[in-house]
Amino acid sequence: EDELFIPTPLSSTDYTPKDMTYTESNIRRQTATFDKLIEVGGKDVVNDVYVRASGRKEWWLVGKIARVSDISPEQAIERQWPLIDRHVWALRLPVRLTSERNSPVEVWYAPGDSELDAARNDPNVKFTKVEKEKCEGASEVAVTLVGFVGKVYDARRGEPMFFVERDVRTGGVLIGRKIEGDWVEGEDS
């Protein structure tokens, strides 16, 4: 009774611990933990989290994780995957082949706060695919050692969902692709 069935693409487990269900109290706790970890560890403990449908060139920014230094980004993502996965679904990101939540997605991470450089096709921004075998030990990670802040898009203000295009095979930059355009500053209200 303590766990719910939610298949994940990363884990061998089919159950979600109560502390990672998509509830307001869990979201607030992981956000507060994220903030505390950044306060102590700075930018070095943060990674941007992206998802994409397999074979598609668009990587969608879903949020950011923070972790203590002896926990890998893969373990932090895996431990919080039920929360992250539900956030993907809540945002309605076009990454599922069907409307089913258990339709597989690929999960990737990049250095923290690198989304603007990634959008500019900066080759120094490395995307890393989360591989199942690198997630070992994630279920034992305490929730106080990892945090997650989901990306929020304001549709009322016309804010588009953020994605970057990368090489489908490697997650690397698109060679020979020049990114043009101006950044438009949003109006504060």
N, CA, C and O of each residue as an XYZ file, in Angstrom:
756
protein
N       0.808     -1.208      0.000
C       0.000      0.000      0.000
C       0.851      1.272      0.000
O       0.340      2.353     -0.293
N       2.150      1.156      0.327
C       3.006      2.328      0.408
C       3.492      2.806     -0.945
O       4.054      3.896     -1.057
N       3.281      1.999     -1.975
C       3.835      2.359     -3.272
C       2.769      2.245     -4.348
O       1.798      1.502     -4.201
N       2.961      2.996     -5.440
C       2.047      2.984     -6.569
C       2.758      2.426     -7.779
O       3.977      2.551     -7.893
N       2.022      1.813     -8.681
C       2.610      1.277     -9.902
C       2.804      2.391    -10.915
O       1.827      2.971    -11.387
N       4.055      2.700    -11.258
C       4.389      3.635    -12.322
C       5.658      3.114    -12.981
O       6.743      3.253    -12.416
N       5.545      2.510    -14.176
C       6.756      2.021    -14.831
C       7.688      3.174    -15.185
O       7.227      4.263    -15.531
N       8.979      2.944    -15.101
C       9.938      3.964    -15.485
C      10.876      3.410    -16.541
O      11.136      2.207    -16.572
N      11.383      4.274    -17.405
C      12.292      3.798    -18.434
C      13.691      3.500    -17.903
O      14.489      2.863    -18.591
N      13.992      3.946    -16.707
C      15.343      3.824    -16.195
C      15.507      2.672    -15.212
O      16.561      2.036    -15.172
N      14.522      2.410    -14.456
C      14.656      1.504    -13.322
C      14.122      0.116    -13.622
O      13.309     -0.081    -14.525
N      14.599     -0.833    -12.845
C      14.063     -2.175    -12.959
C      12.848     -2.334    -12.051
O      12.152     -3.347    -12.117
N      12.595     -1.361    -11.223
C      11.450     -1.428    -10.325
C      10.207     -0.857    -11.009
O      10.300      0.048    -11.838
N       9.069     -1.391    -10.656
C       7.815     -0.914    -11.228
C       7.008     -0.115    -10.214
O       5.824      0.143    -10.430
N       7.636      0.277     -9.112
C       6.900      0.946     -8.073
C       7.509      2.298     -7.734
O       8.716      2.510     -7.844
N       6.642      3.192     -7.322
C       7.068      4.529     -6.952
C       6.943      4.695     -5.447
O       5.863      4.492     -4.891
N       8.030      5.060     -4.778
C       7.921      5.324     -3.337
C       7.011      6.524     -3.082
O       6.932      7.441     -3.900
N       6.340      6.507     -1.960
C       5.424      7.600     -1.615
C       6.131      8.957     -1.623
O       5.511      9.971     -1.942
N       7.420      8.987     -1.276
C       8.118     10.269     -1.202
C       8.432     10.865     -2.575
O       8.976     11.966     -2.652
N       8.099     10.154     -3.664
C       8.342     10.676     -5.007
C       7.079     10.717     -5.868
O       7.159     10.909     -7.081
N       5.925     10.539     -5.245
C       4.697     10.737     -6.011
C       4.535     12.232     -6.270
O       5.075     13.058     -5.534
N       3.802     12.570     -7.301
C       3.668     13.965     -7.743
C       2.592     14.660     -6.919
O       1.473     14.880     -7.382
N       2.959     15.001     -5.683
C       2.052     15.716     -4.789
C       2.665     17.055     -4.437
O       3.875     17.246     -4.561
N       1.840     17.970     -4.004
C       2.341     19.301     -3.662
C       3.408     19.250     -2.573
O       4.410     19.960     -2.659
N       3.208     18.423     -1.554
C       4.191     18.377     -0.466
C       5.538     17.815     -0.958
O       6.589     18.310     -0.552
N       5.521     16.797     -1.819
C       6.770     16.254     -2.356
C       7.456     17.246     -3.287
O       8.678     17.392     -3.253
N       6.675     17.924     -4.114
C       7.242     18.928     -5.028
C       7.893     20.053     -4.228
O       9.005     20.478     -4.541
N       7.204     20.532     -3.201
C       7.759     21.608     -2.364
C       9.023     21.156     -1.631
O       9.995     21.907     -1.545
N       9.010     19.931     -1.104
C      10.186     19.417     -0.393
C      11.386     19.326     -1.320
O      12.480     19.756     -0.956
N      11.199     18.768     -2.525
C      12.318     18.615     -3.452
C      12.806     19.972     -3.961
O      13.996     20.140     -4.225
N      11.906     20.933     -4.100
C      12.307     22.288     -4.483
C      13.125     22.931     -3.368
O      14.152     23.556     -3.633
N      12.678     22.782     -2.130
C      13.419     23.347     -0.990
C      14.793     22.679     -0.870
O      15.783     23.350     -0.579
N      14.856     21.375     -1.089
C      16.133     20.664     -1.043
C      17.049     21.157     -2.158
O      18.241     21.371     -1.934
N      16.500     21.338     -3.351
C      17.251     21.883     -4.481
C      17.889     23.215     -4.085
O      19.086     23.422     -4.281
N      17.080     24.109     -3.527
C      17.577     25.431     -3.126
C      18.678     25.330     -2.074
O      19.674     26.049     -2.155
N      18.512     24.453     -1.093
C      19.529     24.284     -0.039
C      20.835     23.728     -0.609
O      21.921     24.159     -0.221
N      20.722     22.773     -1.528
C      21.931     22.185     -2.121
C      22.699     23.221     -2.940
O      23.930     23.244     -2.907
N      21.994     24.070     -3.665
C      22.655     25.132     -4.434
C      23.309     26.147     -3.497
O      24.405     26.637     -3.769
N      22.636     26.454     -2.406
C      23.176     27.398     -1.425
C      24.534     26.919     -0.906
O      25.440     27.726     -0.695
N      24.672     25.624     -0.703
C      25.915     25.052     -0.181
C      26.917     24.764     -1.297
O      28.092     25.114     -1.177
N      26.466     24.132     -2.377
C      27.381     23.643     -3.406
C      27.524     24.502     -4.641
O      28.425     24.268     -5.446
N      26.668     25.487     -4.817
C      26.745     26.344     -5.991
C      26.349     25.622     -7.276
O      25.700     24.576     -7.252
N      26.754     26.205     -8.383
C      26.381     25.712     -9.708
C      26.914     24.301     -9.990
O      26.348     23.582    -10.814
N      27.984     23.906     -9.321
C      28.605     22.599     -9.580
C      27.722     21.408     -9.210
O      27.968     20.296     -9.677
N      26.709     21.619     -8.387
C      25.852     20.504     -7.974
C      24.577     20.415     -8.818
O      23.705     19.594     -8.535
N      24.465     21.249     -9.847
C      23.241     21.342    -10.653
C      23.441     20.748    -12.047
O      24.511     20.872    -12.642
N      22.393     20.104    -12.551
C      22.353     19.654    -13.941
C      20.982     19.974    -14.518
O      19.966     19.869    -13.831
N      20.965     20.368    -15.800
C      19.714     20.549    -16.522
C      19.258     19.180    -16.995
O      20.079     18.364    -17.413
N      17.961     18.921    -16.935
C      17.412     17.629    -17.336
C      16.543     17.814    -18.578
O      15.649     18.660    -18.618
N      16.832     17.002    -19.585
C      16.106     17.032    -20.855
C      15.506     15.658    -21.129
O      16.027     14.637    -20.680
N      14.411     15.650    -21.867
C      13.820     14.395    -22.342
C      13.570     14.526    -23.835
O      13.424     15.625    -24.370
N      13.527     13.372    -24.492
C      13.184     13.378    -25.908
C      12.602     12.024    -26.289
O      12.857     11.011    -25.638
N      11.819     12.032    -27.354
C      11.347     10.782    -27.927
C      12.518     10.178    -28.693
O      13.261     10.897    -29.361
N      12.681      8.892    -28.600
C      13.786      8.219    -29.270
C      13.786      8.531    -30.763
O      12.762      8.425    -31.437
N      14.960      8.919    -31.264
C      15.110      9.208    -32.683
C      14.727     10.615    -33.103
O      14.932     10.985    -34.259
N      14.176     11.408    -32.194
C      13.787     12.784    -32.513
C      14.943     13.725    -32.220
O      15.775     13.441    -31.359
N      14.998     14.837    -32.927
C      16.115     15.757    -32.764
C      15.875     16.828    -31.697
O      16.770     17.621    -31.405
N      14.673     16.856    -31.116
C      14.364     17.876    -30.104
C      14.547     17.324    -28.695
O      13.956     16.310    -28.322
N      15.380     18.018    -27.923
C      15.573     17.716    -26.507
C      14.811     18.780    -25.736
O      15.114     19.966    -25.863
N      13.823     18.378    -24.935
C      12.955     19.301    -24.204
C      13.450     19.478    -22.775
O      13.677     18.499    -22.064
N      13.615     20.727    -22.360
C      14.032     21.011    -20.985
C      12.850     20.763    -20.056
O      11.787     21.363    -20.215
N      13.046     19.873    -19.086
C      11.975     19.541    -18.157
C      12.234     20.117    -16.766
O      11.296     20.296    -15.989
N      13.493     20.407    -16.447
C      13.796     20.972    -15.142
C      15.266     20.832    -14.806
O      16.108     20.608    -15.676
N      15.553     20.969    -13.514
C      16.929     20.917    -13.036
C      16.992     20.049    -11.785
O      16.066     20.016    -10.974
N      18.107     19.352    -11.657
C      18.358     18.577    -10.441
C      19.546     19.180     -9.707
O      20.388     19.852    -10.302
N      19.597     18.931     -8.414
C      20.777     19.254     -7.603
C      21.060     18.025     -6.755
O      20.154     17.253     -6.439
N      22.327     17.848     -6.388
C      22.721     16.658     -5.645
C      23.991     16.939     -4.873
O      24.730     17.869     -5.197
N      24.245     16.138     -3.853
C      25.524     16.235     -3.167
C      26.576     15.603     -4.068
O      26.250     14.843     -4.980
N      27.842     15.923     -3.805
C      28.916     15.560     -4.730
C      29.150     14.062     -4.895
O      29.650     13.646     -5.940
N      28.810     13.240     -3.910
C      29.068     11.806     -4.076
C      27.886     11.041     -4.684
O      27.888      9.810     -4.711
N      26.889     11.766     -5.164
C      25.762     11.167     -5.893
C      25.866     11.606     -7.340
O      26.001     12.795     -7.629
N      25.804     10.650     -8.244
C      25.931     10.961     -9.671
C      24.649     11.606    -10.195
O      23.582     11.438     -9.604
N      24.752     12.347    -11.305
C      23.530     12.889    -11.912
C      22.530     11.775    -12.248
O      21.322     11.953    -12.092
N      23.041     10.628    -12.709
C      22.157      9.506    -13.043
C      21.376      9.023    -11.821
O      20.175      8.768    -11.900
N      22.078      8.901    -10.685
C      21.399      8.459     -9.462
C      20.370      9.486     -9.003
O      19.284      9.120     -8.554
N      20.707     10.768     -9.114
C      19.767     11.822     -8.703
C      18.526     11.825     -9.585
O      17.413     12.011     -9.093
N      18.710     11.620    -10.877
C      17.565     11.578    -11.798
C      16.733     10.333    -11.530
O      15.508     10.417    -11.450
N      17.375      9.188    -11.391
C      16.655      7.942    -11.146
C      15.869      8.004     -9.842
O      14.710      7.593     -9.792
N      16.500      8.518     -8.782
C      15.806      8.586     -7.477
C      14.560      9.448     -7.571
O      13.552      9.153     -6.929
N      14.617     10.506     -8.360
C      13.500     11.440     -8.476
C      12.676     11.215     -9.747
O      11.795     12.014    -10.065
N      12.961     10.124    -10.479
C      12.310      9.909    -11.769
C      10.787      9.950    -11.714
O      10.189     10.557    -12.603
N      10.120      9.348    -10.736
C       8.658      9.432    -10.738
C       8.149     10.877    -10.714
O       7.161     11.202    -11.373
N       8.821     11.732     -9.961
C       8.457     13.145     -9.910
C       8.753     13.824    -11.250
O       7.929     14.585    -11.758
N       9.916     13.551    -11.814
C      10.314     14.148    -13.089
C       9.393     13.660    -14.207
O       8.927     14.453    -15.024
N       9.134     12.358    -14.238
C       8.282     11.774    -15.278
C       6.883     12.374    -15.242
O       6.321     12.697    -16.288
N       6.329     12.521    -14.071
C       4.982     13.106    -13.945
C       5.002     14.563    -14.372
O       4.017     15.065    -14.912
N       6.125     15.252    -14.134
C       6.244     16.647    -14.568
C       6.291     16.727    -16.101
O       5.708     17.636    -16.692
N       6.977     15.786    -16.738
C       6.981     15.713    -18.204
C       5.544     15.596    -18.703
O       5.134     16.307    -19.621
N       4.800     14.707    -18.099
C       3.407     14.492    -18.494
C       2.571     15.751    -18.239
O       1.760     16.137    -19.082
N       2.764     16.388    -17.088
C       1.988     17.589    -16.749
C       2.263     18.739    -17.715
O       1.364     19.520    -18.025
N       3.498     18.843    -18.188
C       3.849     19.895    -19.143
C       3.311     19.619    -20.546
O       3.247     20.513    -21.389
N       2.931     18.385    -20.773
C       2.450     17.971    -22.105
C       3.539     18.107    -23.168
O       3.271     18.510    -24.300
N       4.764     17.768    -22.788
C       5.862     17.805    -23.752
C       5.633     16.725    -24.808
O       5.241     15.609    -24.468
N       5.868     17.035    -26.064
C       5.588     16.069    -27.138
C       6.701     15.026    -27.290
O       7.386     14.980    -28.312
N       6.871     14.189    -26.261
C       7.934     13.194    -26.281
C       7.419     11.759    -26.221
O       8.190     10.817    -26.403
N       6.161     11.592    -25.977
C       5.594     10.247    -25.879
C       5.065      9.823    -27.243
O       4.431     10.610    -27.946
N       5.329      8.583    -27.606
C       4.821      8.071    -28.873
C       3.311      7.901    -28.829
O       2.641      7.965    -29.859
N       2.781      7.687    -27.640
C       1.345      7.586    -27.441
C       1.005      8.456    -26.245
O       1.886      9.057    -25.631
N      -0.258      8.519    -25.926
C      -0.654      9.314    -24.763
C      -0.401      8.568    -23.455
O      -0.608      9.121    -22.374
N       0.043      7.320    -23.548
C       0.309      6.539    -22.348
C       1.536      7.076    -21.621
O       2.547      7.370    -22.258
N       1.464      7.208    -20.300
C       2.599      7.697    -19.524
C       3.743      6.704    -19.495
O       4.881      7.086    -19.223
N       3.462      5.416    -19.776
C       4.544      4.442    -19.732
C       5.230      4.280    -21.083
O       6.080      3.404    -21.243
N       4.871      5.110    -22.051
C       5.575      5.121    -23.326
C       6.991      5.611    -23.061
O       7.167      6.633    -22.397
N       8.010      4.906    -23.563
C       9.385      5.241    -23.177
C       9.872      6.584    -23.721
O       9.509      7.004    -24.820
N      10.688      7.228    -22.931
C      11.372      8.456    -23.339
C      12.849      8.286    -23.004
O      13.217      7.468    -22.161
N      13.683      9.065    -23.672
C      15.101      9.094    -23.325
C      15.317     10.273    -22.384
O      14.709     11.331    -22.543
N      16.184     10.075    -21.412
C      16.492     11.117    -20.442
C      17.966     11.476    -20.584
O      18.830     10.599    -20.609
N      18.239     12.757    -20.677
C      19.598     13.268    -20.844
C      19.805     14.390    -19.832
O      18.847     14.991    -19.345
N      21.066     14.661    -19.527
C      21.368     15.809    -18.674
C      22.537     16.584    -19.259
O      23.338     16.064    -20.035
N      22.603     17.848    -18.856
C      23.657     18.761    -19.292
C      24.130     19.531    -18.065
O      23.488     19.480    -17.015
N      25.250     20.246    -18.188
C      25.688     21.068    -17.056
C      24.575     22.030    -16.623
O      23.749     22.449    -17.434
N      24.572     22.364    -15.350
C      23.552     23.262    -14.820
C      23.599     24.650    -15.445
O      24.665     25.197    -15.726
N      22.422     25.189    -15.649
C      22.253     26.550    -16.179
C      22.947     26.747    -17.522
O      23.472     27.824    -17.804
N      22.946     25.708    -18.346
C      23.592     25.806    -19.659
C      22.583     25.895    -20.803
O      22.967     25.799    -21.969
N      21.307     26.075    -20.490
C      20.283     26.013    -21.531
C      20.441     27.080    -22.615
O      20.177     26.803    -23.785
N      20.860     28.285    -22.256
C      21.036     29.310    -23.287
C      22.220     28.991    -24.195
O      22.151     29.202    -25.406
N      23.302     28.484    -23.614
C      24.440     28.063    -24.435
C      24.060     26.873    -25.314
O      24.483     26.794    -26.467
N      23.271     25.956    -24.780
C      22.812     24.811    -25.578
C      21.951     25.300    -26.745
O      22.063     24.789    -27.859
N      21.101     26.279    -26.488
C      20.249     26.830    -27.551
C      21.078     27.516    -28.627
O      20.670     27.575    -29.787
N      22.232     28.030    -28.247
C      23.131     28.682    -29.216
C      24.036     27.664    -29.927
O      24.923     28.042    -30.693
N      23.804     26.377    -29.666
C      24.563     25.302    -30.299
C      26.039     25.329    -29.894
O      26.913     24.999    -30.694
N      26.306     25.719    -28.661
C      27.666     25.779    -28.141
C      28.225     24.361    -27.990
O      27.650     23.553    -27.260
N      29.325     24.048    -28.658
C      29.882     22.696    -28.577
C      30.439     22.341    -27.192
O      30.714     21.171    -26.924
N      30.604     23.319    -26.325
C      31.102     23.045    -24.973
C      30.020     22.492    -24.051
O      30.329     22.012    -22.961
N      28.752     22.552    -24.473
C      27.659     22.014    -23.661
C      27.463     20.552    -24.049
O      26.963     20.237    -25.129
N      27.866     19.678    -23.145
C      27.796     18.242    -23.417
C      26.513     17.662    -22.821
O      26.225     17.849    -21.639
N      25.757     16.967    -23.646
C      24.571     16.244    -23.200
C      24.983     14.794    -22.945
O      25.708     14.203    -23.746
N      24.526     14.227    -21.844
C      24.840     12.854    -21.485
C      23.545     12.084    -21.297
O      22.658     12.503    -20.554
N      23.449     10.953    -21.982
C      22.259     10.109    -21.864
C      22.316      9.324    -20.564
O      23.358      8.771    -20.212
N      21.202      9.274    -19.855
C      21.122      8.503    -18.622
C      20.963      7.036    -19.002
O      19.992      6.645    -19.650
N      21.929      6.244    -18.588
C      21.917      4.812    -18.862
C      21.535      4.064    -17.586
O      21.997      4.390    -16.492
N      20.700      3.078    -17.749
C      20.165      2.317    -16.621
C      21.255      1.804    -15.682
O      21.112      1.878    -14.462
N      22.352      1.280    -16.254
C      23.390      0.687    -15.407
C      24.121      1.706    -14.530
O      24.748      1.322    -13.543
N      24.052      2.984    -14.870
C      24.707      4.011    -14.056
C      23.820      4.484    -12.905
O      24.225      5.341    -12.121
N      22.620      3.933    -12.804
C      21.660      4.357    -11.785
C      21.689      3.493    -10.529
O      20.907      3.719     -9.606
N      22.590      2.500    -10.486
C      22.632      1.591     -9.339
C      22.788      2.362     -8.034
O      23.545      3.328     -7.943
N      22.059      1.909     -7.042
C      22.121      2.531     -5.729
C      21.193      3.721     -5.557
O      21.121      4.291     -4.468
N      20.490      4.102     -6.597
C      19.630      5.288     -6.518
C      18.510      5.127     -5.506
O      18.132      6.094     -4.844
N      17.978      3.932     -5.376
C      16.855      3.736     -4.455
C      17.256      3.945     -2.994
O      16.399      4.192     -2.145
N      18.551      3.849     -2.699
C      19.016      4.065     -1.326
C      19.357      5.526     -1.033
O      19.658      5.869      0.110
N      19.313      6.385     -2.043
C      19.662      7.802     -1.854
C      18.558      8.501     -1.049
O      17.376      8.412     -1.382
N      18.966      9.188      0.000
C      18.007      9.929      0.830
C      17.468     11.131      0.057
O      18.199     11.777     -0.693
N      16.188     11.421      0.248
C      15.575     12.547     -0.468
C      16.194     13.884     -0.080
O      16.048     14.868     -0.806
N      16.876     13.930      1.043
C      17.519     15.162      1.488
C      18.836     15.432      0.767
O      19.439     16.490      0.953
N      19.294     14.471     -0.068
C      20.563     14.622     -0.777
C      20.395     14.947     -2.252
O      21.380     15.150     -2.962
N      19.150     14.999     -2.716
C      18.850     15.327     -4.111
C      17.639     16.251     -4.154
O      16.751     16.170     -3.307
N      17.616     17.127     -5.148
C      16.484     18.031     -5.308
C      16.113     18.163     -6.775
O      16.924     17.886     -7.659
N      14.893     18.587     -7.023
C      14.399     18.778     -8.386
C      13.515     20.007     -8.431
O      12.665     20.217     -7.565
N      13.732     20.826     -9.471
C      12.854     21.961     -9.750
C      12.390     21.801    -11.189
O      13.200     21.811    -12.116
N      11.101     21.654    -11.368
C      10.542     21.496    -12.698
C      10.453     22.819    -13.432
O      10.184     23.860    -12.832
N      10.679     22.771    -14.732
C      10.531     23.958    -15.570
C       9.058     24.324    -15.622
O       8.193     23.453    -15.710
N       8.784     25.611    -15.568
C       7.411     26.102    -15.649
C       7.313     26.989    -16.877
O       8.131     27.885    -17.084
N       6.302     26.725    -17.685
C       6.056     27.521    -18.883
C       4.755     28.276    -18.690
O       3.754     27.696    -18.268
N       4.762     29.572    -18.997
C       3.573     30.400    -18.822
C       2.880     30.583    -20.170
O       3.215     31.487    -20.936
N       1.921     29.725    -20.443
C       1.201     29.761    -21.719
C       0.373     31.040    -21.861
O       0.153     31.514    -22.976
N      -0.086     31.597    -20.745
C      -0.883     32.832    -20.806
C      -0.076     34.001    -21.356
O      -0.627     34.920    -21.963
N       1.226     33.955    -21.137
C       2.096     35.024    -21.636
C       2.754     34.636    -22.960
O       3.619     35.352    -23.466
N       2.341     33.509    -23.508
C       2.864     33.085    -24.800
C       4.267     32.514    -24.748
O       4.956     32.467    -25.767
N       4.698     32.077    -23.571
C       6.046     31.523    -23.450
C       6.097     30.151    -24.109
O       5.356     29.249    -23.716
N       6.955     29.982    -25.100
C       7.042     28.673    -25.763
C       7.801     27.678    -24.893
O       8.610     28.066    -24.050
N       7.532     26.390    -25.106
C       8.284     25.362    -24.403
C       9.698     25.338    -24.974
O       9.889     25.473    -26.182
N      10.683     25.167    -24.102
C      12.080     25.257    -24.495
C      12.611     23.908    -24.939
O      12.497     22.917    -24.218
N      13.189     23.877    -26.122
C      13.887     22.686    -26.571
C      15.114     23.104    -27.363
O      15.206     24.228    -27.857
N      16.047     22.180    -27.470
C      17.225     22.388    -28.306
C      17.288     21.229    -29.288
O      16.791     20.136    -29.016
N      17.898     21.482    -30.419
C      18.096     20.423    -31.403
C      19.544     19.961    -31.318
O      20.472     20.770    -31.298
N      19.716     18.652    -31.271
C      21.042     18.055    -31.158
C      21.146     16.897    -32.151
O      20.155     16.490    -32.759
N      22.361     16.377    -32.302
C      22.583     15.215    -33.148
C      21.843     14.020    -32.550
O      22.019     13.706    -31.373
N      21.029     13.363    -33.346
C      20.176     12.278    -32.880
C      20.975     11.111    -32.318
O      20.527     10.478    -31.362
N      22.129     10.807    -32.870
C      22.915      9.655    -32.425
C      23.729      9.941    -31.171
O      23.814      9.095    -30.281
N      24.325     11.122    -31.094
C      25.293     11.389    -30.033
C      24.834     12.397    -28.991
O      25.401     12.454    -27.900
N      23.828     13.187    -29.303
C      23.428     14.269    -28.406
C      24.338     15.471    -28.537
O      24.197     16.443    -27.796
N      25.288     15.413    -29.490
C      26.218     16.526    -29.710
C      25.575     17.641    -30.518
O      24.435     17.525    -30.967
N      26.316     18.711    -30.694
C      25.799     19.857    -31.444
C      25.628     19.490    -32.905
O      26.237     18.540    -33.396
N      24.803     20.244    -33.584
C      24.597     20.051    -35.015
C      25.699     20.796    -35.749
O      25.717     22.026    -35.760
N      26.597     20.076    -36.349
C      27.750     20.654    -37.038
C      27.280     21.477    -38.234
O      26.405     21.061    -38.994
N      27.881     22.650    -38.378
C      27.552     23.517    -39.503
C      26.253     24.273    -39.342
O      25.823     24.962    -40.267
N      25.625     24.163    -38.200
C      24.356     24.828    -37.965
C      24.599     26.141    -37.255
O      25.112     26.158    -36.136
N      24.237     27.240    -37.892
C      24.389     28.551    -37.282
C      23.052     28.950    -36.670
O      22.021     28.944    -37.343
N      23.083     29.292    -35.407
C      21.881     29.707    -34.708
C      21.778     31.216    -34.821
O      22.696     31.942    -34.438
N      20.663     31.682    -35.347
C      20.462     33.117    -35.527
C      19.215     33.556    -34.794
O      18.385     32.734    -34.405
N      19.091     34.836    -34.612
C      17.909     35.387    -33.984
C      18.275     36.207    -32.776
O      19.427     36.226    -32.344
N      17.298     36.877    -32.242
C      17.484     37.723    -31.076
C      16.740     37.120    -29.899
O      15.662     36.546    -30.053
N      17.329     37.257    -28.728
C      16.617     36.870    -27.516
C      15.633     37.974    -27.204
O      15.969     39.156    -27.265
N      14.442     37.592    -26.876
C      13.402     38.566    -26.550
C      13.198     38.519    -25.060
O      12.871     37.474    -24.499
N      13.391     39.648    -24.419
C      13.190     39.728    -22.989
C      11.707     39.786    -22.690
O      10.973     40.546    -23.322
N      11.260     38.990    -21.733
C       9.863     38.995    -21.333
C       9.552     40.208    -20.477
O      10.419     40.745    -19.788
N       8.311     40.621    -20.533
C       7.888     41.766    -19.711
C       7.548     41.259    -18.323
O       6.887     40.231    -18.171
N       7.996     41.976    -17.324
C       7.630     41.614    -15.947
C       6.248     42.161    -15.661
O       5.919     43.288    -16.032
N       5.448     41.353    -15.000
C       4.120     41.842    -14.634
C       3.838     41.649    -13.181
O       2.760     42.008    -12.708
